[in-house]
Coordinates of C-alpha atoms in Angstrom, one line a residue:
M289 CA -145.1 63.9 -156.4
R290 CA -147.5 66.7 -157.3
I291 CA -148.1 69.3 -154.6
L292 CA -151.8 70.0 -154.0
R293 CA -153.4 73.0 -152.6
P294 CA -154.6 72.8 -148.9
S295 CA -157.5 70.4 -149.1
D296 CA -159.9 72.5 -147.1
I297 CA -159.5 75.6 -149.3
L298 CA -161.4 75.6 -152.5
P299 CA -159.9 77.2 -155.6
S300 CA -162.7 79.6 -155.6
E301 CA -161.8 80.7 -152.1
I302 CA -158.2 81.6 -152.9
T303 CA -158.4 83.4 -156.1
P304 CA -160.2 86.6 -157.2
R305 CA -163.8 86.1 -158.1
T306 CA -163.2 87.3 -161.6
L307 CA -160.5 84.8 -162.0
F308 CA -161.8 81.5 -160.7
E309 CA -164.7 81.6 -163.2
D310 CA -162.2 81.4 -166.0
R311 CA -159.9 79.0 -164.3
R312 CA -157.3 77.2 -166.5
R313 CA -156.8 73.5 -166.3
F314 CA -153.7 72.2 -164.6
L315 CA -151.1 71.8 -167.4
L316 CA -148.6 69.5 -166.0
G317 CA -148.1 66.4 -164.0
A318 CA -145.1 66.0 -161.7
G319 CA -142.8 64.6 -164.4
A320 CA -143.5 67.4 -166.8
T321 CA -143.0 70.0 -164.1
L322 CA -139.7 68.6 -163.1
A323 CA -138.6 68.4 -166.7
A324 CA -139.6 72.0 -167.3
G325 CA -137.6 73.1 -164.3
A326 CA -134.6 71.2 -165.5
A327 CA -134.9 72.6 -169.0
M328 CA -135.2 76.1 -167.6
W329 CA -132.0 75.8 -165.7
A330 CA -130.2 74.2 -168.6
G331 CA -131.4 76.9 -170.9
L332 CA -130.1 79.8 -168.7
P333 CA -127.4 81.9 -170.3
S334 CA -123.9 80.9 -169.2
E335 CA -123.5 84.2 -167.4
A336 CA -126.5 83.4 -165.1
R337 CA -125.1 79.9 -164.4
A338 CA -121.8 81.4 -163.6
A339 CA -123.4 84.0 -161.3
A340 CA -125.1 81.1 -159.4
A341 CA -121.7 79.6 -158.7
K342 CA -120.3 83.0 -157.6
L343 CA -122.8 83.3 -154.8
G344 CA -120.4 80.9 -153.0
Q345 CA -120.1 81.2 -149.2
L346 CA -122.8 83.3 -147.7
A347 CA -123.0 84.8 -144.3
R348 CA -125.8 83.3 -142.3
S349 CA -127.9 86.1 -140.9
P350 CA -128.8 86.1 -137.2
L351 CA -132.3 87.1 -138.4
S352 CA -132.8 83.7 -139.9
S353 CA -135.4 81.2 -138.7
D354 CA -134.2 77.9 -137.4
E355 CA -137.3 76.1 -138.7
P356 CA -136.9 73.2 -141.2
Q357 CA -136.6 74.6 -144.7
T358 CA -139.1 73.8 -147.4
P359 CA -137.5 71.5 -150.1
Y360 CA -136.1 73.3 -153.1
K361 CA -138.4 71.4 -155.4
S362 CA -141.5 72.7 -153.6
V363 CA -140.2 76.2 -153.5
T364 CA -139.5 76.3 -157.2
T365 CA -142.6 74.4 -158.5
Y366 CA -145.4 75.8 -156.3
N367 CA -145.6 79.5 -157.1
N368 CA -147.8 82.5 -157.6
Y369 CA -146.6 84.5 -160.5
Y370 CA -149.8 85.4 -162.4
E371 CA -148.0 86.9 -165.4
F372 CA -147.0 83.4 -166.3
G373 CA -150.3 81.7 -165.4
T374 CA -152.7 81.4 -162.5
D375 CA -152.1 77.8 -161.5
K376 CA -149.3 76.9 -159.1
E377 CA -147.4 74.9 -161.7
D378 CA -147.7 77.5 -164.5
P379 CA -144.7 79.7 -163.5
A380 CA -142.2 76.8 -163.4
A381 CA -143.5 75.7 -166.9
N382 CA -143.7 79.2 -168.5
A383 CA -141.2 81.6 -166.8
G384 CA -138.2 80.1 -168.6
K385 CA -139.2 82.5 -171.5
L386 CA -138.0 85.5 -169.4
A387 CA -134.5 86.7 -170.3
V388 CA -132.9 87.8 -167.0
R389 CA -129.8 89.3 -168.6
P390 CA -129.2 92.1 -169.4
W391 CA -131.3 93.5 -166.6
T392 CA -131.4 96.9 -164.9
V393 CA -133.3 98.4 -162.0
R394 CA -134.1 102.1 -162.0
V395 CA -134.2 103.9 -158.7
E396 CA -136.0 107.2 -159.2
G397 CA -138.5 109.7 -157.9
L398 CA -137.8 111.7 -154.7
A399 CA -134.1 110.8 -154.7
G400 CA -131.1 113.2 -154.5
K401 CA -129.0 110.7 -156.6
P402 CA -131.4 108.7 -158.9
R403 CA -129.5 105.9 -160.5
T404 CA -129.9 102.8 -162.7
F405 CA -128.2 99.7 -161.4
D406 CA -127.2 96.8 -163.6
I407 CA -127.9 93.3 -162.1
D408 CA -124.1 92.7 -161.7
E409 CA -123.8 95.9 -159.8
L410 CA -126.5 94.8 -157.5
L411 CA -124.7 91.5 -156.9
R412 CA -121.7 93.5 -155.7
L413 CA -123.4 96.3 -153.9
A414 CA -123.4 94.8 -150.4
P415 CA -122.3 91.5 -148.8
L416 CA -124.8 88.7 -149.7
E417 CA -126.4 87.0 -146.8
E418 CA -128.5 83.9 -146.4
R419 CA -131.8 84.8 -144.7
V420 CA -134.1 81.9 -143.8
Y421 CA -137.5 83.4 -143.6
R422 CA -141.0 82.2 -143.2
L423 CA -143.2 82.9 -146.2
R424 CA -147.0 83.2 -145.5
C425 CA -149.3 83.4 -148.5
V426 CA -152.6 85.2 -148.2
E427 CA -154.1 81.9 -149.4
A428 CA -153.3 80.3 -146.0
W429 CA -150.3 78.2 -147.0
S430 CA -146.7 78.8 -146.0
M431 CA -143.1 77.8 -146.6
V432 CA -139.6 78.4 -145.1
I433 CA -137.1 79.6 -147.6
P434 CA -133.4 80.3 -147.5
W435 CA -133.3 83.6 -149.5
V436 CA -130.0 85.3 -150.6
G437 CA -129.7 89.0 -150.7
F438 CA -129.0 92.1 -148.6
P439 CA -131.1 94.7 -146.8
L440 CA -133.1 96.9 -149.3
S441 CA -131.9 99.9 -147.2
A442 CA -128.4 99.4 -148.6
L443 CA -129.7 100.1 -152.1
L444 CA -131.9 103.0 -151.0
K445 CA -129.1 104.8 -149.2
Q446 CA -127.2 104.8 -152.5
V447 CA -129.7 107.2 -154.0
D448 CA -130.1 109.6 -151.1
P449 CA -133.9 109.6 -150.4
Q450 CA -135.4 113.1 -149.9
G451 CA -137.2 113.9 -146.7
S452 CA -140.5 114.1 -148.7
A453 CA -140.2 110.4 -149.8
K454 CA -142.7 108.6 -147.6
Y455 CA -143.3 105.5 -149.6
V456 CA -141.4 103.2 -151.9
E457 CA -143.2 101.8 -155.1
F458 CA -142.0 98.7 -156.9
V459 CA -142.7 98.2 -160.6
T460 CA -142.2 94.8 -162.0
H461 CA -141.3 93.6 -165.5
Y462 CA -144.1 93.1 -168.0
D463 CA -143.8 91.8 -171.5
P464 CA -147.1 90.9 -173.2
K465 CA -145.2 88.8 -175.8
I466 CA -144.3 86.2 -173.2
M467 CA -146.6 87.0 -170.3
M468 CA -150.4 86.9 -169.7
R469 CA -152.3 89.4 -171.7
R470 CA -155.7 88.8 -170.0
P471 CA -156.2 91.6 -167.5
V472 CA -156.2 89.4 -164.4
L473 CA -154.5 92.3 -162.7
D474 CA -153.5 95.8 -163.8
W475 CA -150.1 95.1 -165.5
P476 CA -147.4 95.8 -164.8
Y477 CA -147.7 94.5 -161.3
T478 CA -146.9 97.2 -158.7
E479 CA -146.4 97.0 -155.0
G480 CA -145.4 99.4 -152.3
L481 CA -144.1 99.9 -148.8
R482 CA -144.0 102.8 -146.3
M483 CA -140.5 104.2 -146.2
D484 CA -139.8 102.9 -142.7
E485 CA -140.9 99.4 -143.8
A486 CA -138.6 99.5 -146.8
M487 CA -135.7 100.6 -144.6
H488 CA -136.3 98.0 -141.9
P489 CA -133.4 95.5 -141.6
L490 CA -135.7 92.5 -142.3
T491 CA -136.7 93.9 -145.8
L492 CA -134.5 92.0 -148.2
L493 CA -133.5 92.9 -151.7
T494 CA -133.3 89.3 -152.9
L495 CA -131.1 87.9 -155.6
G496 CA -131.2 84.2 -154.9
L497 CA -132.4 81.2 -152.9
Y498 CA -130.8 78.0 -151.7
G499 CA -127.4 79.5 -152.5
E500 CA -128.2 80.0 -156.3
V501 CA -129.5 82.9 -158.4
L502 CA -133.3 83.2 -158.3
P503 CA -135.1 80.8 -160.6
N504 CA -137.3 82.7 -163.0
Q505 CA -140.5 81.5 -161.4
N506 CA -139.4 82.9 -158.1
G507 CA -138.9 86.4 -159.4
A508 CA -135.5 86.4 -161.2
P509 CA -133.3 88.2 -161.3
V510 CA -134.2 90.5 -158.4
R511 CA -137.2 90.8 -156.1
V512 CA -138.0 92.1 -152.6
V513 CA -138.9 89.9 -149.7
V514 CA -140.9 91.3 -146.7
P515 CA -141.4 88.4 -144.4
W516 CA -143.9 89.8 -142.0
K517 CA -146.4 90.6 -144.8
Y518 CA -148.4 88.3 -147.1
G519 CA -146.3 87.0 -150.0
F520 CA -147.9 89.1 -152.7
K521 CA -146.3 92.2 -151.1
S522 CA -142.9 90.9 -152.1
A523 CA -142.7 92.1 -155.7
K524 CA -140.9 89.9 -158.3
S525 CA -138.7 90.7 -161.3
I526 CA -138.3 94.4 -160.3
V527 CA -137.4 96.9 -163.0
A528 CA -138.0 100.2 -161.2
I529 CA -138.1 101.4 -157.6
R530 CA -139.8 104.8 -157.1
L531 CA -139.6 107.0 -154.0
V532 CA -142.9 108.8 -153.7
E533 CA -144.7 111.1 -151.3
K534 CA -148.2 109.5 -151.5
E535 CA -149.2 106.0 -150.8
P536 CA -148.9 104.1 -154.2
R537 CA -151.8 102.1 -155.6
T538 CA -150.8 98.4 -155.7
A539 CA -151.9 95.6 -158.0
W540 CA -154.1 93.6 -155.6
N541 CA -155.5 96.6 -153.8
K542 CA -156.6 98.0 -157.2
S543 CA -158.1 94.7 -158.1
A544 CA -160.1 94.1 -154.9
P545 CA -159.7 96.9 -152.3
S546 CA -162.1 95.3 -149.8
E547 CA -159.9 92.1 -149.8
Y548 CA -156.3 93.3 -150.1
G549 CA -155.3 96.4 -148.1
F550 CA -152.1 98.4 -148.6
Y551 CA -150.4 97.0 -145.5
S552 CA -151.3 93.3 -145.8
N553 CA -149.5 92.4 -142.6
V554 CA -149.9 88.7 -141.6
N555 CA -152.6 88.9 -138.9
P556 CA -154.4 85.8 -137.6
N557 CA -157.1 88.1 -136.1
V558 CA -158.1 89.7 -139.4
D559 CA -159.7 87.2 -141.8
H560 CA -159.8 87.5 -145.5
P561 CA -163.5 88.2 -146.5
R562 CA -163.7 84.7 -147.9
W563 CA -161.6 82.5 -145.6
S564 CA -159.9 82.5 -142.2
Q565 CA -156.4 83.6 -141.6
A566 CA -156.2 82.0 -138.1
T567 CA -154.3 78.9 -139.3
E568 CA -152.1 77.9 -142.2
R569 CA -150.9 74.8 -144.0
R570 CA -147.1 74.5 -144.2
L571 CA -146.2 72.8 -147.4
G572 CA -145.1 69.2 -146.5
E573 CA -147.2 69.1 -143.4
F574 CA -150.6 67.5 -143.0
R575 CA -151.9 69.4 -139.9
K576 CA -152.6 73.0 -139.9
R577 CA -150.6 75.3 -137.6
P578 CA -151.6 78.5 -135.9
T579 CA -150.8 81.7 -137.9
L580 CA -148.4 83.9 -136.0
M581 CA -148.9 87.7 -135.7
F582 CA -146.7 89.4 -138.2
N583 CA -145.7 85.9 -139.4
G584 CA -143.7 85.5 -136.2
Y585 CA -141.7 88.7 -136.6
A586 CA -143.7 90.8 -134.1
E587 CA -140.8 91.4 -131.9
Q588 CA -138.9 93.1 -134.7
V589 CA -141.7 95.0 -136.5
A590 CA -144.7 95.6 -134.2
S591 CA -143.3 99.0 -133.3
L592 CA -143.8 100.2 -136.9
Y593 CA -147.5 100.1 -136.3
Q594 CA -147.8 101.4 -132.8
G595 CA -151.1 103.2 -132.3
M596 CA -152.6 101.9 -135.6
D597 CA -155.8 100.1 -135.8
L598 CA -154.6 96.9 -137.6
R599 CA -158.2 95.8 -138.4
K600 CA -158.8 99.1 -140.2
S601 CA -155.4 99.3 -141.8
F602 CA -155.3 95.8 -143.0

């Protein structure tokens, strides 16, 4: 069954103004989407399929939500990954072109021990945990996903961040041969966190979901997940992590600074200029539910923003 957008949010309300005027038609029905997903998995290199098996038994984190999980099919066929298309079905149909091995991630900038990590090194760097997190999209829909990974802090500690490093910038993969060339955003996609946000125990360097390696459309082979922020803050297919002194410019903030702030914390009291953030539609549910402050993680993260005006620093 094809998954539709929330019925009360128009496409023009959930995409940049420069984008919805040139909206692409939906490419696939449900059967074609599922076939593309199956073909993508079948076409993965044998090393990637083997890595999926090696994830094996995972420690269940005490930080996990106990809410019902969004079905795997929904998680892997309803995606925002604009490099592979602007409709929700596009990433599942097109991201299979991305070769996820070999893959390296450079950690550079204000680091005493800058280093490049191979994907297999990352898989062994720290014990892998299953973290069941709520995911809240800025478009007012949500999921609950069992991610697999370890705290980003474990990686950052390997490179000895300097005291002058106040922010962490993420640079994602961009290959114009297989990805969108139209300047929907400033490619490559970049995102950023304050250093204390990046070092927070909830911030997950993510290598899988549902006990398997990440599907390409979900940001393979490595992404970050920051559950108290809107989903676009969780950069996919990372190739570089930079430790910097000044707040980095980020893709959506550069595109529409009045709509997408640097922090982008989930906040039901601060509406997007074109729609309300007070409620959300959980995929698979018919009724809206109230949006929770910091996506339900206020107890863990509210202290990071003590004294800040969260309406101004949105």
